[in-house]
């Protein structure tokens, strides 16, 4: 929890991010340091930590356009089982591959991640639409499954299926 530093290199479009930073902290510091020029493709929940998240791949609203978090990882600093602090070159290809999707807590403790930042468009459109009637939910989800993968990469439409407090199945679409 003390590994909170985020150092942004605006000229190179990269950042070192502490292994204890949450998604929200990383988004905030990257946007702030680059005056909203850069973002990073990560998840939707600001409280999720980088350790489990990037180790697990990391998918979010920007992933169709920029890839998973793990696709945008340039380097990492990790402590292995022998207590050695390793950079990418020292840990080797196998471990660097494993920490980009192999799951947290298995390959070493990542104390910092080096990220390739995404040069983003400052103008984005977002919306959220919810539907609760059973027939409508089924129809919408069917349609979404049939067309969503064909959308341009700049358009990400997520569907969340859940039950509300009255146990009615709902679907909510967000972009
Ligand atoms: C509310 C919520 C929203 C989410 N949204 C998304 C989303 O939009 N996209 C998505 O892809 N995923 C999402 N997830 C899933 C999330 O990526 C995983 O739950 C992830 O494991 C969380 O990582 P953490 O570091 O916060 O969790 P933790 O429970 O702290 O860690 C998970 C595992 O990683 C290990 N670990 C933690 N830090 C490190 C480290 N520095 N080095 C090595 N291992 C470490 C832990 O030991 C543990 O085994 C969401 C989860 C929640 C709870």
Tab-separated table of N, CA and C in Angstrom, residues 1-171:
chain	number	residue	atom	x	y	z
A	1	UNK	N	0.807	-1.213	0.000
A	1	UNK	CA	0.000	0.000	0.000
A	1	UNK	C	0.845	1.270	0.000
A	2	UNK	N	2.155	1.122	0.323
A	2	UNK	CA	3.006	2.312	0.272
A	2	UNK	C	3.682	2.509	-1.087
A	3	UNK	N	3.470	1.565	-1.979
A	3	UNK	CA	4.102	1.670	-3.307
A	3	UNK	C	3.160	2.440	-4.237
A	4	UNK	N	3.045	3.728	-3.971
A	4	UNK	CA	1.990	4.536	-4.589
A	4	UNK	C	2.482	5.503	-5.672
A	5	UNK	N	3.789	5.483	-5.930
A	5	UNK	CA	4.330	6.511	-6.819
A	5	UNK	C	3.902	6.284	-8.275
A	6	UNK	N	3.557	7.375	-8.976
A	6	UNK	CA	3.314	7.292	-10.418
A	6	UNK	C	4.167	8.374	-11.073
A	7	UNK	N	5.168	7.949	-11.870
A	7	UNK	CA	6.051	8.912	-12.536
A	7	UNK	C	5.767	8.883	-14.031
A	8	UNK	N	5.309	10.006	-14.563
A	8	UNK	CA	4.916	10.058	-15.973
A	8	UNK	C	5.992	10.767	-16.784
A	9	UNK	N	6.435	10.132	-17.890
A	9	UNK	CA	7.353	10.778	-18.824
A	9	UNK	C	6.517	11.202	-20.034
A	10	UNK	N	6.137	12.475	-20.041
A	10	UNK	CA	5.198	12.952	-21.063
A	10	UNK	C	5.837	12.913	-22.449
A	11	UNK	N	7.136	13.209	-22.547
A	11	UNK	CA	7.763	13.227	-23.882
A	11	UNK	C	7.828	11.819	-24.481
A	12	UNK	N	8.057	10.818	-23.646
A	12	UNK	CA	8.137	9.446	-24.174
A	12	UNK	C	6.791	8.717	-24.172
A	13	UNK	N	5.813	9.278	-23.476
A	13	UNK	CA	4.510	8.603	-23.392
A	13	UNK	C	4.575	7.326	-22.582
A	14	UNK	N	5.357	7.358	-21.509
A	14	UNK	CA	5.474	6.174	-20.644
A	14	UNK	C	5.284	6.593	-19.180
A	15	UNK	N	5.091	5.614	-18.318
A	15	UNK	CA	4.989	5.915	-16.883
A	15	UNK	C	5.448	4.709	-16.076
A	16	UNK	N	6.115	4.981	-14.948
A	16	UNK	CA	6.377	3.945	-13.943
A	16	UNK	C	5.299	4.097	-12.886
A	17	UNK	N	4.686	3.001	-12.557
A	17	UNK	CA	3.557	3.024	-11.630
A	17	UNK	C	3.822	2.024	-10.505
A	18	UNK	N	3.732	2.487	-9.270
A	18	UNK	CA	3.991	1.626	-8.122
A	18	UNK	C	3.049	0.436	-8.061
A	19	UNK	N	3.536	-0.685	-7.549
A	19	UNK	CA	2.742	-1.913	-7.470
A	19	UNK	C	1.542	-1.802	-6.544
A	20	UNK	N	1.480	-0.750	-5.725
A	20	UNK	CA	0.346	-0.575	-4.811
A	20	UNK	C	-0.664	0.444	-5.279
A	21	UNK	N	-0.475	0.983	-6.481
A	21	UNK	CA	-1.426	2.005	-6.947
A	21	UNK	C	-2.730	1.360	-7.403
A	22	UNK	N	-3.804	2.047	-7.146
A	22	UNK	CA	-5.096	1.587	-7.661
A	22	UNK	C	-5.281	2.139	-9.080
A	23	UNK	N	-6.272	1.607	-9.762
A	23	UNK	CA	-6.588	2.102	-11.116
A	23	UNK	C	-6.934	3.590	-11.075
A	24	UNK	N	-7.721	3.972	-10.096
A	24	UNK	CA	-8.133	5.378	-9.995
A	24	UNK	C	-6.940	6.302	-9.796
A	25	UNK	N	-6.004	5.897	-8.933
A	25	UNK	CA	-4.813	6.732	-8.697
A	25	UNK	C	-3.980	6.854	-9.969
A	26	UNK	N	-3.829	5.739	-10.683
A	26	UNK	CA	-3.041	5.784	-11.926
A	26	UNK	C	-3.714	6.673	-12.958
A	27	UNK	N	-5.027	6.519	-13.165
A	27	UNK	CA	-5.747	7.374	-14.119
A	27	UNK	C	-5.544	8.853	-13.764
A	28	UNK	N	-5.687	9.161	-12.482
A	28	UNK	CA	-5.613	10.549	-12.038
A	28	UNK	C	-4.231	11.149	-12.328
A	29	UNK	N	-3.171	10.441	-11.907
A	29	UNK	CA	-1.815	10.992	-12.062
A	29	UNK	C	-1.400	11.085	-13.533
A	30	UNK	N	-1.788	10.085	-14.327
A	30	UNK	CA	-1.426	10.103	-15.761
A	30	UNK	C	-2.131	11.276	-16.457
A	31	UNK	N	-3.417	11.450	-16.192
A	31	UNK	CA	-4.172	12.547	-16.817
A	31	UNK	C	-3.636	13.896	-16.356
A	32	UNK	N	-3.355	13.994	-15.063
A	32	UNK	CA	-2.884	15.246	-14.486
A	32	UNK	C	-1.517	15.648	-15.035
A	33	UNK	N	-0.575	14.710	-15.032
A	33	UNK	CA	0.795	15.015	-15.463
A	33	UNK	C	0.851	15.327	-16.952
A	34	UNK	N	-0.016	14.710	-17.750
A	34	UNK	CA	0.058	14.909	-19.201
A	34	UNK	C	-1.003	15.895	-19.690
A	35	UNK	N	-1.653	16.574	-18.774
A	35	UNK	CA	-2.724	17.530	-19.112
A	35	UNK	C	-3.761	16.870	-20.029
A	36	UNK	N	-4.188	15.697	-19.638
A	36	UNK	CA	-5.228	14.915	-20.326
A	36	UNK	C	-4.819	14.373	-21.693
A	37	UNK	N	-3.528	14.425	-22.027
A	37	UNK	CA	-3.132	13.883	-23.329
A	37	UNK	C	-3.113	12.352	-23.308
A	38	UNK	N	-2.679	11.799	-22.167
A	38	UNK	CA	-2.528	10.348	-22.097
A	38	UNK	C	-3.523	9.698	-21.142
A	39	UNK	N	-3.828	8.450	-21.465
A	39	UNK	CA	-4.606	7.594	-20.582
A	39	UNK	C	-3.917	6.250	-20.537
A	40	UNK	N	-4.571	5.280	-19.934
A	40	UNK	CA	-4.025	3.931	-19.904
A	40	UNK	C	-5.193	2.950	-19.935
A	41	UNK	N	-5.118	1.939	-20.817
A	41	UNK	CA	-6.240	1.000	-20.885
A	41	UNK	C	-6.291	0.087	-19.669
A	42	UNK	N	-7.142	0.417	-18.742
A	42	UNK	CA	-7.303	-0.404	-17.534
A	42	UNK	C	-8.803	-0.546	-17.267
A	43	UNK	N	-9.161	-0.962	-16.080
A	43	UNK	CA	-10.556	-1.323	-15.808
A	43	UNK	C	-11.438	-0.162	-15.409
A	44	UNK	N	-12.656	-0.505	-15.084
A	44	UNK	CA	-13.667	0.509	-14.815
A	44	UNK	C	-13.757	0.877	-13.334
A	45	UNK	N	-13.245	0.038	-12.457
A	45	UNK	CA	-13.422	0.284	-11.027
A	45	UNK	C	-12.179	0.941	-10.421
A	46	UNK	N	-12.316	2.147	-9.904
A	46	UNK	CA	-11.130	2.886	-9.454
A	46	UNK	C	-10.397	2.270	-8.268
A	47	UNK	N	-11.051	1.385	-7.510
A	47	UNK	CA	-10.402	0.856	-6.298
A	47	UNK	C	-9.566	-0.399	-6.542
A	48	UNK	N	-9.624	-0.948	-7.771
A	48	UNK	CA	-8.886	-2.190	-8.050
A	48	UNK	C	-7.380	-1.901	-8.087
A	49	UNK	N	-6.593	-2.805	-7.506
A	49	UNK	CA	-5.143	-2.606	-7.426
A	49	UNK	C	-4.434	-3.053	-8.689
A	50	UNK	N	-3.238	-2.487	-8.924
A	50	UNK	CA	-2.502	-2.851	-10.137
A	50	UNK	C	-1.948	-4.269	-10.055
A	51	UNK	N	-1.654	-4.749	-8.840
A	51	UNK	CA	-0.990	-6.047	-8.674
A	51	UNK	C	-1.776	-7.192	-9.275
A	52	UNK	N	-2.998	-7.388	-8.826
A	52	UNK	CA	-3.812	-8.472	-9.348
A	52	UNK	C	-4.332	-8.169	-10.734
A	53	UNK	N	-4.594	-6.899	-10.980
A	53	UNK	CA	-5.232	-6.484	-12.214
A	53	UNK	C	-4.324	-6.660	-13.445
A	54	UNK	N	-3.121	-6.074	-13.421
A	54	UNK	CA	-2.231	-6.205	-14.585
A	54	UNK	C	-1.713	-7.639	-14.685
A	55	UNK	N	-1.425	-8.250	-13.550
A	55	UNK	CA	-1.011	-9.661	-13.547
A	55	UNK	C	-2.062	-10.549	-14.211
A	56	UNK	N	-3.329	-10.139	-14.127
A	56	UNK	CA	-4.406	-10.946	-14.706
A	56	UNK	C	-4.775	-10.549	-16.120
A	57	UNK	N	-4.125	-9.568	-16.681
A	57	UNK	CA	-4.419	-9.133	-18.058
A	57	UNK	C	-4.939	-7.717	-18.088
A	58	UNK	N	-6.103	-7.499	-17.447
A	58	UNK	CA	-6.634	-6.150	-17.330
A	58	UNK	C	-7.419	-5.687	-18.540
A	59	UNK	N	-8.746	-5.697	-18.407
A	59	UNK	CA	-9.613	-5.322	-19.520
A	59	UNK	C	-10.526	-4.174	-19.103
A	60	UNK	N	-10.764	-3.240	-20.025
A	60	UNK	CA	-11.650	-2.123	-19.697
A	60	UNK	C	-12.188	-1.454	-20.945
A	61	UNK	N	-12.798	-0.289	-20.755
A	61	UNK	CA	-13.464	0.402	-21.859
A	61	UNK	C	-12.532	0.762	-23.017
A	62	UNK	N	-11.246	0.954	-22.752
A	62	UNK	CA	-10.339	1.348	-23.826
A	62	UNK	C	-9.663	0.161	-24.504
A	63	UNK	N	-9.982	-1.058	-24.064
A	63	UNK	CA	-9.215	-2.221	-24.526
A	63	UNK	C	-9.444	-2.574	-25.996
A	64	UNK	N	-10.626	-2.301	-26.524
A	64	UNK	CA	-10.832	-2.601	-27.951
A	64	UNK	C	-9.882	-1.766	-28.813
A	65	UNK	N	-9.631	-0.556	-28.377
A	65	UNK	CA	-8.778	0.338	-29.169
A	65	UNK	C	-7.289	0.163	-28.836
A	66	UNK	N	-6.976	-0.012	-27.551
A	66	UNK	CA	-5.566	0.005	-27.150
A	66	UNK	C	-5.050	-1.325	-26.604
A	67	UNK	N	-5.894	-2.324	-26.471
A	67	UNK	CA	-5.445	-3.617	-25.939
A	67	UNK	C	-5.643	-3.705	-24.433
A	68	UNK	N	-5.238	-4.837	-23.879
A	68	UNK	CA	-5.326	-5.034	-22.433
A	68	UNK	C	-4.197	-4.248	-21.740
A	69	UNK	N	-4.322	-4.090	-20.430
A	69	UNK	CA	-3.230	-3.446	-19.677
A	69	UNK	C	-1.921	-4.198	-19.919
A	70	UNK	N	-1.992	-5.521	-19.882
A	70	UNK	CA	-0.781	-6.336	-20.023
A	70	UNK	C	-0.120	-6.163	-21.396
A	71	UNK	N	-0.918	-5.818	-22.424
A	71	UNK	CA	-0.343	-5.580	-23.756
A	71	UNK	C	0.480	-4.298	-23.769
A	72	UNK	N	0.233	-3.423	-22.801
A	72	UNK	CA	0.891	-2.120	-22.765
A	72	UNK	C	1.919	-2.028	-21.651
A	73	UNK	N	2.485	-3.165	-21.330
A	73	UNK	CA	3.502	-3.222	-20.274
A	73	UNK	C	4.892	-3.283	-20.915
A	74	UNK	N	5.739	-2.313	-20.582
A	74	UNK	CA	7.068	-2.259	-21.199
A	74	UNK	C	8.134	-2.903	-20.326
A	75	UNK	N	7.954	-2.825	-19.023
A	75	UNK	CA	8.972	-3.337	-18.092
A	75	UNK	C	8.302	-3.509	-16.725
A	76	UNK	N	8.985	-4.163	-15.824
A	76	UNK	CA	8.461	-4.305	-14.455
A	76	UNK	C	9.634	-4.536	-13.517
A	77	UNK	N	9.412	-4.192	-12.268
A	77	UNK	CA	10.376	-4.500	-11.210
A	77	UNK	C	9.696	-5.490	-10.284
A	78	UNK	N	10.282	-6.686	-10.153
A	78	UNK	CA	9.609	-7.705	-9.344
A	78	UNK	C	10.613	-8.428	-8.446
A	79	UNK	N	10.135	-8.802	-7.264
A	79	UNK	CA	10.961	-9.575	-6.331
A	79	UNK	C	10.607	-11.050	-6.512
A	80	UNK	N	11.625	-11.890	-6.776
A	80	UNK	CA	11.324	-13.314	-6.966
A	80	UNK	C	11.443	-14.082	-5.644
A	81	UNK	N	11.278	-15.409	-5.688
A	81	UNK	CA	11.254	-16.229	-4.470
A	81	UNK	C	12.588	-16.212	-3.724
A	82	UNK	N	13.670	-15.876	-4.428
A	82	UNK	CA	14.991	-15.784	-3.766
A	82	UNK	C	15.225	-14.397	-3.170
A	83	UNK	N	14.267	-13.522	-3.317
A	83	UNK	CA	14.402	-12.176	-2.757
A	83	UNK	C	15.169	-11.218	-3.646
A	84	UNK	N	15.367	-11.595	-4.916
A	84	UNK	CA	16.102	-10.716	-5.831
A	84	UNK	C	15.135	-9.758	-6.526
A	85	UNK	N	15.562	-8.505	-6.650
A	85	UNK	CA	14.749	-7.497	-7.339
A	85	UNK	C	15.149	-7.503	-8.820
A	86	UNK	N	14.216	-7.856	-9.687
A	86	UNK	CA	14.546	-8.075	-11.099
A	86	UNK	C	13.815	-7.126	-12.032
A	87	UNK	N	14.565	-6.584	-13.011
A	87	UNK	CA	13.929	-5.853	-14.106
A	87	UNK	C	13.587	-6.857	-15.205
A	88	UNK	N	12.968	-6.386	-16.273
A	88	UNK	CA	12.543	-7.288	-17.365
A	88	UNK	C	13.710	-8.113	-17.918
A	89	UNK	N	14.833	-7.451	-18.183
A	89	UNK	CA	15.968	-8.168	-18.771
A	89	UNK	C	16.482	-9.254	-17.828
A	90	UNK	N	16.467	-8.974	-16.513
A	90	UNK	CA	16.981	-9.956	-15.554
A	90	UNK	C	15.989	-11.083	-15.281
A	91	UNK	N	14.686	-10.769	-15.320
A	91	UNK	CA	13.707	-11.838	-15.013
A	91	UNK	C	13.539	-12.796	-16.191
A	92	UNK	N	13.856	-12.329	-17.393
A	92	UNK	CA	13.759	-13.191	-18.575
A	92	UNK	C	12.370	-13.197	-19.183
A	93	UNK	N	12.285	-13.727	-20.411
A	93	UNK	CA	11.033	-13.690	-21.180
A	93	UNK	C	9.905	-14.473	-20.507
A	94	UNK	N	10.234	-15.623	-19.903
A	94	UNK	CA	9.175	-16.487	-19.353
A	94	UNK	C	8.458	-15.800	-18.199
A	95	UNK	N	9.217	-15.200	-17.289
A	95	UNK	CA	8.573	-14.543	-16.144
A	95	UNK	C	7.852	-13.264	-16.594
A	96	UNK	N	8.464	-12.543	-17.524
A	96	UNK	CA	7.805	-11.313	-17.998
A	96	UNK	C	6.491	-11.662	-18.710
A	97	UNK	N	6.471	-12.788	-19.412
A	97	UNK	CA	5.238	-13.254	-20.052
A	97	UNK	C	4.202	-13.631	-18.978
A	98	UNK	N	4.668	-14.342	-17.941
A	98	UNK	CA	3.749	-14.856	-16.915
A	98	UNK	C	3.075	-13.739	-16.120
A	99	UNK	N	3.796	-12.643	-15.869
A	99	UNK	CA	3.182	-11.563	-15.079
A	99	UNK	C	2.232	-10.709	-15.915
A	100	UNK	N	2.119	-11.028	-17.212
A	100	UNK	CA	1.167	-10.309	-18.071
A	100	UNK	C	-0.031	-11.204	-18.391
A	101	UNK	N	-0.667	-11.735	-17.368
A	101	UNK	CA	-1.877	-12.525	-17.599
A	101	UNK	C	-1.924	-13.810	-16.793
A	102	UNK	N	-0.791	-14.193	-16.230
A	102	UNK	CA	-0.727	-15.467	-15.510
A	102	UNK	C	-1.348	-15.432	-14.118
A	103	UNK	N	-1.771	-14.263	-13.672
A	103	UNK	CA	-2.417	-14.167	-12.364
A	103	UNK	C	-1.482	-13.644	-11.288
A	104	UNK	N	-2.041	-12.898	-10.339
A	104	UNK	CA	-1.241	-12.294	-9.269
A	104	UNK	C	-0.778	-13.323	-8.245
A	105	UNK	N	0.319	-13.006	-7.574
A	105	UNK	CA	0.755	-13.801	-6.428
A	105	UNK	C	1.491	-15.081	-6.758
A	106	UNK	N	1.727	-15.365	-8.047
A	106	UNK	CA	2.333	-16.647	-8.391
A	106	UNK	C	3.791	-16.554	-8.827
A	107	UNK	N	4.179	-15.450	-9.426
A	107	UNK	CA	5.474	-15.393	-10.121
A	107	UNK	C	6.482	-14.501	-9.432
A	108	UNK	N	6.033	-13.709	-8.509
A	108	UNK	CA	6.908	-12.764	-7.817
A	108	UNK	C	6.055	-11.606	-7.368
A	109	UNK	N	6.658	-10.718	-6.586
A	109	UNK	CA	5.902	-9.541	-6.128
A	109	UNK	C	6.320	-8.362	-6.991
A	110	UNK	N	5.379	-7.843	-7.748
A	110	UNK	CA	5.714	-6.727	-8.631
A	110	UNK	C	5.653	-5.438	-7.814
A	111	UNK	N	6.789	-4.735	-7.729
A	111	UNK	CA	6.800	-3.487	-6.959
A	111	UNK	C	6.569	-2.264	-7.848
A	112	UNK	N	6.802	-2.414	-9.169
A	112	UNK	CA	6.510	-1.304	-10.089
A	112	UNK	C	6.321	-1.839	-11.508
A	113	UNK	N	5.486	-1.117	-12.260
A	113	UNK	CA	5.192	-1.471	-13.647
A	113	UNK	C	5.566	-0.295	-14.542
A	114	UNK	N	6.196	-0.584	-15.698
A	114	UNK	CA	6.430	0.496	-16.664
A	114	UNK	C	5.387	0.374	-17.778
A	115	UNK	N	4.605	1.438	-17.959
A	115	UNK	CA	3.464	1.401	-18.876
A	115	UNK	C	3.720	2.194	-20.146
A	116	UNK	N	3.229	1.679	-21.257
A	116	UNK	CA	3.151	2.476	-22.487
A	116	UNK	C	1.798	3.177	-22.436
A	117	UNK	N	1.807	4.495	-22.452
A	117	UNK	CA	0.550	5.226	-22.295
A	117	UNK	C	-0.196	5.348	-23.626
A	118	UNK	N	-1.490	5.534	-23.535
A	118	UNK	CA	-2.321	5.641	-24.736
A	118	UNK	C	-2.581	7.111	-25.042
A	119	UNK	N	-2.244	7.494	-26.286
A	119	UNK	CA	-2.496	8.862	-26.735
A	119	UNK	C	-3.992	8.960	-27.038
A	120	UNK	N	-4.719	9.621	-26.166
A	120	UNK	CA	-6.173	9.531	-26.264
A	120	UNK	C	-6.810	10.777	-26.867
A	121	UNK	N	-8.003	10.573	-27.365
A	121	UNK	CA	-8.803	11.682	-27.848
A	121	UNK	C	-9.455	12.344	-26.632
A	122	UNK	N	-9.331	13.651	-26.528
A	122	UNK	CA	-9.905	14.323	-25.351
A	122	UNK	C	-11.431	14.303	-25.360
A	123	UNK	N	-12.031	14.154	-26.549
A	123	UNK	CA	-13.495	14.153	-26.612
A	123	UNK	C	-14.009	12.722	-26.655
A	124	UNK	N	-14.708	12.334	-25.616
A	124	UNK	CA	-15.310	11.006	-25.609
A	124	UNK	C	-16.795	11.135	-25.301
A	125	UNK	N	-17.539	10.157	-25.779
A	125	UNK	CA	-18.975	10.144	-25.500
A	125	UNK	C	-19.263	8.937	-24.628
A	126	UNK	N	-19.974	9.133	-23.557
A	126	UNK	CA	-20.333	7.992	-22.720
A	126	UNK	C	-21.839	7.973	-22.485
A	127	UNK	N	-22.351	6.786	-22.286
A	127	UNK	CA	-23.763	6.687	-21.930
A	127	UNK	C	-24.005	5.392	-21.174
A	128	UNK	N	-25.098	5.342	-20.484
A	128	UNK	CA	-25.520	4.101	-19.822
A	128	UNK	C	-27.030	3.953	-19.981
A	129	UNK	N	-27.447	2.788	-20.449
A	129	UNK	CA	-28.873	2.540	-20.647
A	129	UNK	C	-29.233	1.243	-19.937
A	130	UNK	N	-30.299	1.235	-19.158
A	130	UNK	CA	-30.732	0.020	-18.471
A	130	UNK	C	-32.105	-0.426	-18.943
A	131	UNK	N	-32.313	-1.740	-19.009
A	131	UNK	CA	-33.622	-2.288	-19.371
A	131	UNK	C	-33.977	-3.395	-18.404
A	132	UNK	N	-35.262	-3.469	-18.012
A	132	UNK	CA	-35.620	-4.452	-16.994
A	132	UNK	C	-36.672	-5.468	-17.435
A	133	UNK	N	-37.489	-5.181	-18.467
A	133	UNK	CA	-38.526	-6.139	-18.842
A	133	UNK	C	-37.860	-7.371	-19.442
A	134	UNK	N	-38.320	-8.557	-19.026
A	134	UNK	CA	-37.638	-9.798	-19.399
A	134	UNK	C	-37.455	-9.937	-20.916
A	135	UNK	N	-38.551	-9.704	-21.656
A	135	UNK	CA	-38.481	-9.892	-23.110
A	135	UNK	C	-37.493	-8.905	-23.736
A	136	UNK	N	-37.552	-7.677	-23.262
A	136	UNK	CA	-36.657	-6.652	-23.802
A	136	UNK	C	-35.201	-7.003	-23.498
A	137	UNK	N	-34.951	-7.479	-22.276
A	137	UNK	CA	-33.581	-7.834	-21.885
A	137	UNK	C	-33.051	-8.916	-22.820
A	138	UNK	N	-33.873	-9.957	-23.035
A	138	UNK	CA	-33.436	-11.063	-23.899
A	138	UNK	C	-33.145	-10.557	-25.309
A	139	UNK	N	-34.055	-9.750	-25.844
A	139	UNK	CA	-33.855	-9.233	-27.203
A	139	UNK	C	-32.608	-8.369	-27.316
A	140	UNK	N	-32.422	-7.504	-26.348
A	140	UNK	CA	-31.257	-6.606	-26.382
A	140	UNK	C	-29.946	-7.392	-26.288
A	141	UNK	N	-29.917	-8.370	-25.407
A	141	UNK	CA	-28.674	-9.135	-25.239
A	141	UNK	C	-28.371	-9.932	-26.509
A	142	UNK	N	-29.427	-10.510	-27.115
A	142	UNK	CA	-29.258	-11.232	-28.396
A	142	UNK	C	-28.665	-10.309	-29.457
A	143	UNK	N	-29.267	-9.132	-29.572
A	143	UNK	CA	-28.793	-8.182	-30.589
A	143	UNK	C	-27.360	-7.769	-30.306
A	144	UNK	N	-27.078	-7.499	-29.038
A	144	UNK	CA	-25.731	-7.072	-28.629
A	144	UNK	C	-24.694	-8.147	-28.995
A	145	UNK	N	-25.032	-9.416	-28.734
A	145	UNK	CA	-24.105	-10.500	-29.055
A	145	UNK	C	-23.855	-10.593	-30.554
A	146	UNK	N	-24.884	-10.271	-31.334
A	146	UNK	CA	-24.768	-10.414	-32.781
A	146	UNK	C	-23.985	-9.268	-33.426
A	147	UNK	N	-23.997	-8.091	-32.798
A	147	UNK	CA	-23.380	-6.946	-33.497
A	147	UNK	C	-22.182	-6.323	-32.776
A	148	UNK	N	-22.076	-6.504	-31.469
A	148	UNK	CA	-21.082	-5.724	-30.712
A	148	UNK	C	-19.643	-5.978	-31.166
A	149	UNK	N	-19.319	-7.217	-31.533
A	149	UNK	CA	-17.928	-7.519	-31.929
A	149	UNK	C	-17.562	-6.865	-33.255
A	150	UNK	N	-18.577	-6.394	-33.982
A	150	UNK	CA	-18.328	-5.779	-35.286
A	150	UNK	C	-18.184	-4.264	-35.222
A	151	UNK	N	-18.420	-3.676	-34.046
A	151	UNK	CA	-18.300	-2.228	-33.917
A	151	UNK	C	-16.865	-1.786	-34.200
A	152	UNK	N	-16.675	-0.539	-34.642
A	152	UNK	CA	-15.306	-0.030	-34.792
A	152	UNK	C	-14.586	-0.087	-33.444
A	153	UNK	N	-13.251	-0.213	-33.474
A	153	UNK	CA	-12.504	-0.381	-32.217
A	153	UNK	C	-12.627	0.792	-31.256
A	154	UNK	N	-12.984	1.960	-31.784
A	154	UNK	CA	-13.133	3.119	-30.915
A	154	UNK	C	-14.450	3.115	-30.141
A	155	UNK	N	-15.268	2.127	-30.391
A	155	UNK	CA	-16.578	2.072	-29.745
A	155	UNK	C	-16.668	0.792	-28.921
A	156	UNK	N	-16.794	0.939	-27.626
A	156	UNK	CA	-16.867	-0.228	-26.750
A	156	UNK	C	-18.194	-0.210	-26.037
A	157	UNK	N	-18.994	-1.231	-26.245
A	157	UNK	CA	-20.306	-1.287	-25.614
A	157	UNK	C	-20.362	-2.507	-24.705
A	158	UNK	N	-20.429	-2.233	-23.418
A	158	UNK	CA	-20.415	-3.317	-22.437
A	158	UNK	C	-21.834	-3.633	-21.984
A	159	UNK	N	-22.126	-4.897	-21.742
A	159	UNK	CA	-23.446	-5.277	-21.210
A	159	UNK	C	-23.240	-5.976	-19.878
A	160	UNK	N	-23.946	-5.533	-18.864
A	160	UNK	CA	-23.887	-6.209	-17.563
A	160	UNK	C	-25.264	-6.774	-17.254
A	161	UNK	N	-25.309	-8.089	-17.038
A	161	UNK	CA	-26.558	-8.746	-16.658
A	161	UNK	C	-26.552	-8.960	-15.155
A	162	UNK	N	-27.624	-8.579	-14.516
A	162	UNK	CA	-27.688	-8.726	-13.056
A	162	UNK	C	-29.145	-8.830	-12.639
A	163	UNK	N	-29.374	-8.997	-11.346
A	163	UNK	CA	-30.743	-8.980	-10.828
A	163	UNK	C	-30.859	-7.778	-9.899
A	164	UNK	N	-31.955	-7.047	-10.010
A	164	UNK	CA	-32.125	-5.919	-9.091
A	164	UNK	C	-32.714	-6.397	-7.752
A	165	UNK	N	-33.033	-5.471	-6.853
A	165	UNK	CA	-33.468	-5.867	-5.508
A	165	UNK	C	-34.788	-6.644	-5.517
A	166	UNK	N	-35.578	-6.503	-6.586
A	166	UNK	CA	-36.828	-7.271	-6.686
A	166	UNK	C	-36.613	-8.581	-7.452
A	167	UNK	N	-35.350	-8.961	-7.641
A	167	UNK	CA	-34.967	-10.193	-8.349
A	167	UNK	C	-35.419	-10.193	-9.802
A	168	UNK	N	-35.522	-9.012	-10.371
A	168	UNK	CA	-35.849	-8.919	-11.799
A	168	UNK	C	-34.529	-8.824	-12.553
A	169	UNK	N	-34.422	-9.643	-13.618
A	169	UNK	CA	-33.183	-9.633	-14.398
A	169	UNK	C	-33.079	-8.307	-15.155
A	170	UNK	N	-31.955	-7.668	-15.036
A	170	UNK	CA	-31.775	-6.401	-15.758
A	170	UNK	C	-30.507	-6.479	-16.608
A	171	UNK	N	-30.481	-5.680	-17.645
A	171	UNK	CA	-29.246	-5.549	-18.408
A	171	UNK	C	-28.934	-4.066	-18.487
